Amino acid sequence: MRIVIIGNGISGITAAKTLRQLSDHEIIVISDESELFFSRTALMYVFMGHMRVQDIVPHPKSFYEQHNIKLHFGRVNTVQFEHKQVEFNDNHTLAYDKLIIATGSKPTMYGWPGSHLDGVHNLYHLQDLENIERHAETCKHAVIVGGGLIGIELAEMLHSRAIQVTMLVRESGYWNNVLPAEESEILNKHISEQGIDLQLQTELKEIWGDKEKVKMILTSNGAKINTQLVGITTGVQPNISFLDFTSIEKNRGLLTNSFLETSIPDVYAIGDCAELRNPTKGRKAVEPVWYTGRMMGELVAHNILGAQKAYDPGIWFNSAKFFDIEYQVYGFVPNQEMPGIKHIFWKHPSKNKSIRLVYEEKTGTILGFNLLGIRYRQEVCEKWIAEETSIETVLQNLSLANFDPEFFKSYEKHLVHIYNEQSGAKLKLQSNGRLSQVLTFLKHS
Ligand SMILES: Cc1cc2nc3c(=O)[nH]c(=O)nc-3n(C[C@H](O)[C@H](O)[C@H](O)COP(=O)(O)OP(=O)(O)OC[C@H]3O[C@@H](n4cnc5c(N)ncnc54)[C@H](O)[C@@H]3O)c2cc1C
């Protein structure tokens, strides 16, 4: 059997490696970006000089030869599903028995005048990094459009080269379409303190050039900003437009059932480009994050070989870094007040640290954790959420989640105090979170 995989990102390459571990089938991986798989999440560290390109490539070419995984560099133009073959942009074709589509995301562009100019960049592909590198050499002032996770990475990258950075953010606070107002406020301040000119409630209107090179931008507030580099980081969307004129069912992404099968027999979609028809509770239909790509890659391999296992990524979690502040989220943390949902929020009086616990008012069940500048144990938070633990039990045992129970003890007291004030309860802290207690807790339900 010949299995063809379009895309050699984390999802496609995980599928290839898992298939090879489990079978002797012919495996061909196609990519138009780089022959070898690399860690997209580490692109910023290459730019900042913390890593070399070879450090973010986990396997040398010999790995694929040794494991008999064929790499095929080229761009797929379309898939002729009725003939079970992929067609490349030079018109040659490749037949498959099973096809895995793992083509990732593409940056969302809003058609601003001047987007075509030299000096306008996204941050997604290796080639983007090369282009940004080329312009950064002579850039004095960069403008980043969009206030998400990639925007902040690009701001940090350019800032590390002593380039003045302006960030235009449409919302009233950084990433406040995801983060609650208090966390967003901490980040607004932190970003500004780094020397970034953070312009909230401001959009890009036009990019102006001189001899096809970026020269200036116009904002929605009418301001003109001289710039040599414009970074567009206004989100990503599933990269599936090459299948526009085919019969495969799609919405935002390629629609799949829980076995990751698309509407076409023998064709699967995984990673950022897939959209689940029925996501599990607390999860989104499209989740452009690294670990879900890896999970899907493993699962699809098993399913192609006959396992028929349903995709279940468990409790939502994500993490990021905003300059010096680490961020973690577990479970459900809405960015706004919602009926029936209660929040306990504590913020350090002077440091960039905050903890938010979210629970259901009626049942008292813990729903989620949001952390800035403080790390909690993933296994502990997930177990509490999965087992629908009461907020009071969580509060009394919070130190089980801490990495450094002694250091964080005082924060827990504050949270218990806030809860007591909000609810009229008289809770006290119980366990002290020694590692032995954490391990015992994780062993027993
Ligand atoms: C700068 C940046 C930082 C990130 N940081 C994080 C992070 O910290 N944590 C996290 O969880 N996630 C992060 N992400 C998101 C994460 O990288 C993605 O979720 C993940 O890479 C998606 O993997 P994938 O295998 O689905 O697709 P991709 O990694 O996009 O791989 C798809 C590959 O398919 C190729 N391809 C597409 N179409 C075709 C075609 N027609 N023909 C041939 N080849 C094609 C593409 O060129 C690409 O090489 C980050 C993303 C970016 C851009």
Coordinates of C-alpha atoms and ligand atoms in Angstrom, one line a residue:
M1 CA 0.0 0.0 0.0
R2 CA 1.3 3.5 -0.8
I3 CA 0.5 6.2 1.7
V4 CA 1.0 9.8 0.6
I5 CA 1.2 12.6 3.1
I6 CA 1.0 16.2 1.9
G7 CA 2.8 18.4 4.4
N8 CA 5.9 17.6 6.6
G9 CA 5.0 19.7 9.6
I10 CA 4.5 18.1 13.0
S11 CA 1.3 16.3 12.1
G12 CA 2.5 14.9 8.7
I13 CA 5.9 13.8 10.0
T14 CA 4.4 12.2 13.1
A15 CA 2.0 10.3 10.9
A16 CA 4.9 9.1 8.7
K17 CA 7.1 8.0 11.7
T18 CA 4.2 6.2 13.4
L19 CA 3.2 4.5 10.2
R20 CA 6.8 3.3 9.8
Q21 CA 7.0 2.0 13.4
L22 CA 3.9 0.0 12.8
S23 CA 4.1 -1.1 9.1
D24 CA 6.2 -1.7 6.0
H25 CA 3.9 0.3 3.7
E26 CA 5.4 2.7 1.2
I27 CA 5.4 6.2 2.7
I28 CA 5.9 9.4 0.7
V29 CA 5.9 12.8 2.4
I30 CA 5.5 15.9 0.2
S31 CA 6.4 19.5 1.1
D32 CA 7.0 22.7 -0.7
E33 CA 8.6 24.4 2.2
S34 CA 11.6 22.5 3.4
E35 CA 12.7 18.9 2.6
L36 CA 13.3 18.2 6.3
F37 CA 10.9 18.7 9.2
F38 CA 11.7 21.5 11.5
S39 CA 10.2 23.0 14.6
R40 CA 8.1 25.9 13.5
T41 CA 7.6 27.0 17.1
A42 CA 11.3 27.7 17.5
L43 CA 11.7 29.9 14.4
M44 CA 11.9 33.0 16.7
Y45 CA 14.9 31.5 18.5
V46 CA 16.8 31.1 15.3
F47 CA 16.3 34.8 14.4
M48 CA 17.3 35.8 17.9
G49 CA 20.5 33.8 17.7
H50 CA 19.6 31.4 20.5
M51 CA 19.6 28.4 18.1
R52 CA 20.9 27.6 14.6
V53 CA 18.6 26.3 11.9
Q54 CA 20.1 22.9 12.3
D55 CA 19.1 22.9 15.9
I56 CA 15.5 23.1 15.1
V57 CA 15.6 20.1 12.6
P58 CA 15.2 17.1 14.8
H59 CA 16.1 14.4 12.2
P60 CA 18.9 14.4 9.6
K61 CA 18.1 13.3 6.1
S62 CA 19.6 9.9 6.9
F63 CA 16.8 9.3 9.4
Y64 CA 14.3 9.2 6.5
E65 CA 16.5 7.1 4.4
Q66 CA 17.1 4.7 7.2
H67 CA 13.4 4.5 8.0
N68 CA 12.5 4.2 4.3
I69 CA 10.3 7.4 4.3
K70 CA 10.5 9.1 0.9
L71 CA 10.7 12.9 0.9
H72 CA 9.3 14.6 -2.2
F73 CA 9.9 18.4 -2.5
G74 CA 7.2 20.1 -4.6
R75 CA 3.9 21.9 -4.4
V76 CA 0.6 20.1 -4.8
N77 CA -1.7 21.9 -7.0
T78 CA -4.8 19.8 -6.5
V79 CA -5.9 16.3 -5.7
Q80 CA -7.8 14.3 -8.3
F81 CA -9.8 12.3 -5.8
E82 CA -11.6 10.4 -8.5
H83 CA -8.3 9.0 -9.8
K84 CA -6.6 8.7 -6.4
Q85 CA -3.7 10.9 -7.4
V86 CA -2.1 14.2 -6.4
E87 CA -1.2 16.7 -9.0
F88 CA 1.8 19.0 -8.7
N89 CA 2.2 22.5 -10.0
D90 CA 4.4 21.2 -12.8
N91 CA 1.5 18.9 -13.8
H92 CA 3.1 15.6 -12.8
T93 CA 1.0 13.3 -10.7
L94 CA 1.5 10.8 -7.9
A95 CA -0.9 8.0 -7.2
Y96 CA -1.9 7.0 -3.6
D97 CA -3.8 4.3 -1.9
K98 CA -4.3 6.4 1.3
L99 CA -3.8 10.1 1.4
I100 CA -3.2 12.2 4.5
I101 CA -3.6 16.0 4.1
A102 CA -1.5 17.8 6.6
T103 CA -1.0 21.2 5.0
G104 CA -1.2 23.4 8.1
S105 CA -2.3 27.0 8.2
K106 CA -1.7 30.1 6.2
P107 CA -1.7 33.7 7.5
T108 CA -4.9 35.6 7.1
M109 CA -4.5 38.7 5.0
Y110 CA -7.2 41.4 4.7
G111 CA -6.3 42.8 1.3
W112 CA -4.8 46.1 2.5
P113 CA -3.6 48.4 -0.2
G114 CA 0.2 48.0 -0.4
S115 CA 0.3 44.4 1.0
H116 CA 2.3 43.3 -2.1
L117 CA 5.2 45.7 -1.3
D118 CA 8.7 44.5 -0.6
G119 CA 9.1 44.7 3.2
V120 CA 5.6 43.3 4.1
H121 CA 6.0 39.9 5.8
N122 CA 4.1 37.2 7.6
L123 CA 5.8 34.9 10.2
Y124 CA 4.9 31.3 9.3
H125 CA 7.3 29.7 6.9
L126 CA 11.1 29.3 6.9
Q127 CA 11.1 31.6 3.8
D128 CA 9.3 34.3 5.9
L129 CA 12.2 34.1 8.4
E130 CA 14.7 34.5 5.6
N131 CA 12.8 37.5 4.2
I132 CA 12.5 39.2 7.6
E133 CA 16.2 38.6 8.1
R134 CA 16.9 40.4 4.9
H135 CA 14.9 43.4 5.7
A136 CA 15.8 43.6 9.4
E137 CA 19.4 44.4 8.5
T138 CA 18.5 47.9 7.4
C139 CA 15.2 48.3 9.3
K140 CA 15.0 51.1 11.9
H141 CA 11.3 51.0 12.6
A142 CA 8.9 48.0 12.2
V143 CA 5.2 47.9 12.4
I144 CA 3.4 44.8 13.5
V145 CA -0.2 44.4 12.7
G146 CA -2.2 42.1 15.0
G147 CA -2.0 41.3 18.7
G148 CA -1.8 37.6 19.0
L149 CA 0.8 35.0 19.9
I150 CA 2.7 35.3 16.6
G151 CA 2.6 39.1 16.7
I152 CA 4.2 39.2 20.1
E153 CA 6.9 36.8 19.0
L154 CA 7.7 39.0 16.0
A155 CA 7.8 42.1 18.3
E156 CA 10.3 40.3 20.5
M157 CA 12.4 39.2 17.6
L158 CA 12.7 42.6 16.0
H159 CA 13.2 44.3 19.4
S160 CA 16.1 42.0 20.1
R161 CA 17.9 43.6 17.1
A162 CA 17.3 47.1 18.5
I163 CA 14.6 47.9 15.9
Q164 CA 11.9 50.2 17.1
V165 CA 8.6 48.3 17.1
T166 CA 5.1 49.7 16.9
M167 CA 2.3 47.1 17.4
L168 CA -1.2 47.9 16.1
V169 CA -3.9 46.0 17.9
R170 CA -7.5 46.3 16.9
E171 CA -8.9 45.3 20.3
S172 CA -8.9 47.5 23.5
G173 CA -6.2 45.2 25.1
Y174 CA -3.5 42.8 24.0
W175 CA -5.1 39.5 23.0
N176 CA -8.2 40.3 25.0
N177 CA -10.4 38.4 22.5
V178 CA -8.9 35.4 24.4
L179 CA -7.6 36.7 27.7
P180 CA -9.8 38.2 30.5
A181 CA -9.3 41.9 30.9
E182 CA -7.1 41.7 34.0
E183 CA -4.5 39.4 32.3
S184 CA -4.6 41.5 29.1
E185 CA -4.0 44.6 31.2
I186 CA -0.9 43.0 32.8
L187 CA 0.4 42.3 29.3
N188 CA -0.4 45.7 27.9
K189 CA 1.8 47.2 30.6
H190 CA 4.6 44.6 30.2
I191 CA 4.7 45.0 26.4
S192 CA 4.9 48.8 26.7
E193 CA 7.6 48.5 29.4
Q194 CA 9.8 46.5 27.0
G195 CA 9.8 49.7 24.8
I196 CA 7.2 48.5 22.3
D197 CA 4.9 51.2 21.1
L198 CA 1.6 49.3 21.7
Q199 CA -1.3 51.1 19.9
L200 CA -4.6 49.7 21.0
Q201 CA -7.9 50.1 19.1
T202 CA -5.8 50.9 16.1
E203 CA -5.9 49.1 12.7
L204 CA -3.9 49.2 9.6
K205 CA -5.5 51.1 6.7
E206 CA -2.9 51.3 4.0
I207 CA 0.7 50.6 3.3
W208 CA 2.6 53.1 1.1
G209 CA 5.8 52.4 -0.7
D210 CA 8.5 54.0 -2.7
K211 CA 9.9 52.1 -5.7
E212 CA 8.0 49.0 -4.5
K213 CA 9.5 49.1 -1.0
V214 CA 7.6 49.8 2.1
K215 CA 8.0 53.3 3.3
M216 CA 5.0 54.3 5.5
I217 CA 1.7 53.1 6.9
L218 CA -1.5 54.8 7.5
T219 CA -3.5 53.7 10.6
S220 CA -7.3 53.8 11.2
N221 CA -6.7 56.8 13.5
G222 CA -5.2 58.7 10.6
A223 CA -1.6 58.5 11.9
K224 CA 1.2 58.0 9.4
I225 CA 4.2 56.0 10.6
N226 CA 7.5 55.7 8.7
T227 CA 8.6 52.1 8.5
Q228 CA 10.7 49.7 6.5
L229 CA 9.1 46.5 7.6
V230 CA 5.4 45.6 8.2
G231 CA 4.7 42.3 9.9
I232 CA 1.2 41.0 9.3
T233 CA 0.2 38.7 12.1
T234 CA -3.6 38.9 12.0
G235 CA -4.2 35.2 12.6
V236 CA -4.1 32.0 10.6
Q237 CA -6.6 29.9 8.8
P238 CA -6.5 26.3 7.5
N239 CA -4.4 26.1 4.4
I240 CA -6.8 24.3 2.0
S241 CA -7.5 26.6 -0.9
F242 CA -5.5 24.3 -3.2
L243 CA -8.6 22.0 -2.9
D244 CA -11.1 24.7 -3.7
F245 CA -12.3 23.1 -6.9
T246 CA -12.6 19.6 -5.6
S247 CA -15.5 17.7 -4.1
I248 CA -14.0 17.3 -0.6
E249 CA -16.3 18.7 2.1
K250 CA -14.9 21.7 3.9
N251 CA -15.9 24.6 6.1
R252 CA -13.0 26.6 7.6
G253 CA -10.9 23.5 7.4
L254 CA -11.3 20.0 5.9
L255 CA -14.2 18.4 7.7
T256 CA -13.3 15.2 9.4
N257 CA -15.1 12.7 11.6
S258 CA -13.6 11.6 14.9
F259 CA -11.4 9.0 13.1
L260 CA -9.9 11.9 11.1
E261 CA -11.5 10.7 7.9
T262 CA -12.6 13.3 5.4
S263 CA -15.7 13.0 3.2
I264 CA -13.6 11.2 0.6
P265 CA -12.8 7.5 1.1
D266 CA -9.2 6.8 2.0
V267 CA -8.4 10.5 2.5
Y268 CA -7.6 11.9 6.0
A269 CA -7.0 15.4 7.3
I270 CA -4.8 16.2 10.4
G271 CA -3.2 19.1 12.2
D272 CA -4.1 22.8 11.6
C273 CA -5.9 22.1 8.3
A274 CA -8.4 19.7 9.8
E275 CA -11.8 20.8 11.2
L276 CA -13.6 18.3 13.4
R277 CA -17.3 17.9 12.7
N278 CA -18.0 17.0 16.4
P279 CA -15.2 18.2 18.6
T280 CA -15.1 16.7 22.1
K281 CA -16.4 18.7 25.1
G282 CA -14.4 21.9 25.8
R283 CA -12.4 21.6 22.5
K284 CA -12.7 23.6 19.3
A285 CA -13.3 22.3 15.8
V286 CA -10.0 23.8 14.5
E287 CA -7.1 24.0 16.9
P288 CA -3.9 25.3 15.3
V289 CA -1.5 24.2 18.0
W290 CA 1.6 21.9 18.0
Y291 CA 0.6 19.1 20.3
T292 CA -2.8 18.5 18.7
G293 CA -1.0 18.1 15.3
R294 CA 1.2 15.4 16.9
M295 CA -1.7 13.6 18.5
M296 CA -3.6 13.6 15.3
G297 CA -0.5 12.4 13.4
E298 CA -0.2 9.4 15.7
L299 CA -3.9 8.6 15.7
V300 CA -4.3 8.8 11.9
A301 CA -1.4 6.3 11.5
H302 CA -3.2 3.8 13.8
N303 CA -6.5 4.3 12.1
I304 CA -5.1 3.8 8.6
L305 CA -3.8 0.5 9.8
G306 CA -7.2 -0.5 11.0
A307 CA -7.5 0.7 14.7
Q308 CA -10.6 2.9 14.3
K309 CA -9.8 5.0 17.4
A310 CA -11.7 8.3 18.0
Y311 CA -9.7 11.5 18.4
D312 CA -9.9 12.8 22.0
P313 CA -7.3 15.4 22.9
G314 CA -8.5 15.6 26.6
I315 CA -8.6 18.8 28.5
W316 CA -7.6 22.0 26.6
F317 CA -4.2 23.4 27.5
N318 CA -1.9 25.9 25.9
S319 CA 1.2 27.9 26.9
A320 CA 3.1 30.8 25.6
K321 CA 5.7 33.4 26.6
F322 CA 5.1 37.2 26.3
F323 CA 8.6 38.6 26.5
D324 CA 9.4 37.6 30.2
I325 CA 6.0 36.4 31.3
E326 CA 5.0 32.8 31.0
Y327 CA 1.4 31.9 30.3
Q328 CA -0.5 28.7 30.9
V329 CA -4.2 27.9 30.5
Y330 CA -6.0 24.7 31.4
G331 CA -9.6 24.0 30.6
F332 CA -12.3 26.6 30.2
V333 CA -11.4 30.2 30.9
P334 CA -13.8 32.7 29.2
N335 CA -12.5 36.2 28.5
Q336 CA -15.7 37.8 29.8
E337 CA -18.2 37.4 32.5
M338 CA -20.8 34.7 31.8
P339 CA -23.9 33.8 33.7
G340 CA -23.4 30.9 36.1
I341 CA -19.6 31.1 35.8
K342 CA -17.5 32.4 38.7
H343 CA -13.9 33.5 38.7
I344 CA -11.4 33.8 41.5
F345 CA -8.6 36.2 40.4
W346 CA -5.5 37.1 42.3
K347 CA -2.7 39.4 41.0
H348 CA 0.6 40.0 42.7
P349 CA 0.7 43.6 43.9
S350 CA 4.0 44.4 42.2
K351 CA 5.2 41.5 40.1
N352 CA 3.8 40.2 36.8
K353 CA 2.1 37.2 38.3
S354 CA -1.6 36.3 38.4
I355 CA -3.8 33.2 39.0
R356 CA -7.4 32.8 37.9
L357 CA -9.6 29.9 38.9
V358 CA -12.9 29.4 37.0
Y359 CA -15.7 27.3 38.4
E360 CA -19.4 26.6 37.8
E361 CA -21.5 28.5 40.4
K362 CA -24.3 25.9 40.6
T363 CA -22.2 22.8 41.1
G364 CA -19.0 24.4 42.4
T365 CA -17.0 22.4 39.9
I366 CA -13.6 23.6 38.8
L367 CA -13.6 24.5 35.0
G368 CA -10.2 26.1 34.3
F369 CA -7.0 27.8 35.3
N370 CA -5.3 30.8 33.8
L371 CA -1.7 31.6 35.0
L372 CA 0.7 34.4 34.2
G373 CA 4.2 34.2 35.6
I374 CA 3.4 31.1 37.7
R375 CA 3.5 27.5 36.6
Y376 CA 1.1 24.8 37.7
R377 CA 1.5 21.1 37.1
Q378 CA -0.4 20.1 34.0
E379 CA -1.3 16.6 35.3
V380 CA -2.8 17.9 38.5
C381 CA -4.9 20.6 36.8
E382 CA -6.1 18.2 34.2
K383 CA -7.1 15.6 36.8
W384 CA -9.0 18.2 38.8
I385 CA -10.9 19.3 35.8
A386 CA -11.5 15.9 34.3
E387 CA -12.8 14.6 37.7
E388 CA -15.1 17.6 38.1
T389 CA -13.4 18.4 41.4
S390 CA -15.1 21.0 43.6
I391 CA -13.5 24.5 43.8
E392 CA -13.2 24.1 47.6
T393 CA -11.2 20.9 47.3
V394 CA -9.0 22.5 44.6
L395 CA -8.4 25.6 46.8
Q396 CA -7.6 23.6 49.9
N397 CA -5.0 21.5 47.9
L398 CA -3.7 24.1 45.5
S399 CA -0.1 23.5 46.5
L400 CA -0.3 20.1 44.8
A401 CA -0.3 22.0 41.5
N402 CA 2.7 24.2 42.4
F403 CA 6.2 23.4 41.4
D404 CA 7.6 25.2 44.4
P405 CA 5.1 24.8 47.3
E406 CA 7.0 26.8 49.9
F407 CA 7.6 29.8 47.6
F408 CA 4.0 30.0 46.5
K409 CA 2.3 29.3 49.8
S410 CA 1.3 32.9 50.3
Y411 CA -0.4 33.1 46.9
E412 CA -2.7 30.2 47.9
K413 CA -3.7 31.9 51.1
H414 CA -4.8 34.9 49.1
L415 CA -6.9 32.8 46.7
V416 CA -8.6 31.1 49.6
H417 CA -9.2 34.4 51.2
I418 CA -10.7 35.8 48.0
Y419 CA -13.0 32.8 47.7
N420 CA -14.1 33.1 51.4
E421 CA -14.9 36.7 50.8
Q422 CA -16.9 36.0 47.6
S423 CA -18.8 33.1 49.0
G424 CA -19.0 33.5 52.7
A425 CA -17.2 30.1 53.2
K426 CA -14.5 29.6 55.9
L427 CA -12.0 27.4 54.0
K428 CA -8.5 26.7 55.1
L429 CA -5.5 25.3 53.2
Q430 CA -4.8 21.6 53.7
S431 CA -1.9 19.9 52.0
N432 CA 1.5 21.4 51.6
G433 CA 2.2 20.0 48.2
R434 CA 5.3 17.8 48.9
L435 CA 6.3 15.8 45.8
S436 CA 5.3 12.6 47.6
Q437 CA 1.8 14.0 48.1
V438 CA 1.6 15.0 44.5
L439 CA 2.5 11.5 43.3
T440 CA 0.0 9.9 45.7
F441 CA -2.7 12.3 44.5
L442 CA -1.9 11.5 40.8
K443 CA -2.1 7.8 41.5
H444 CA -5.5 7.8 43.1
S445 CA -8.7 9.0 41.8
Ligands
LIG1 C1 5.9 31.5 14.5 C2 5.0 30.5 15.0 C3 5.1 30.1 16.4 C4 4.3 29.1 16.9 N1 4.4 28.8 18.2 C5 3.6 27.8 18.7 C6 3.7 27.4 20.1 O1 4.6 28.0 20.8 N2 3.0 26.4 20.6 C7 2.0 25.8 19.8 O2 1.3 24.9 20.2 N3 1.9 26.2 18.5 C8 2.7 27.1 17.9 N4 2.5 27.5 16.6 C9 1.5 26.7 15.8 C10 2.2 25.4 15.3 O3 3.4 25.7 14.8 C11 1.2 24.8 14.3 O4 0.0 24.4 15.0 C12 1.8 23.5 13.7 O5 3.1 23.8 13.1 C13 0.9 22.9 12.7 O6 1.4 21.8 12.2 P1 0.9 21.1 10.9 O7 1.7 19.9 10.7 O8 -0.6 21.0 10.9 O9 1.2 22.1 9.7 P2 2.5 23.0 9.3 O10 3.5 23.0 10.3 O11 2.0 24.2 8.7 O12 3.1 22.1 8.1 C14 2.4 22.0 6.9 C15 3.4 21.9 5.7 O13 2.7 21.6 4.5 C16 3.3 22.4 3.5 N5 2.3 22.5 2.4 C17 1.1 23.2 2.6 N6 0.4 23.2 1.4 C18 1.2 22.5 0.5 C19 1.0 22.1 -0.8 N7 -0.1 22.4 -1.5 N8 2.0 21.3 -1.4 C20 3.1 21.0 -0.7 N9 3.3 21.3 0.6 C21 2.3 22.0 1.2 C22 3.6 23.7 4.2 O14 4.5 24.4 3.4 C23 4.2 23.2 5.5 O15 5.5 22.9 5.3 C24 3.3 28.5 16.1 C25 3.2 28.8 14.7 C26 4.0 29.8 14.2 C27 3.9 30.2 12.8

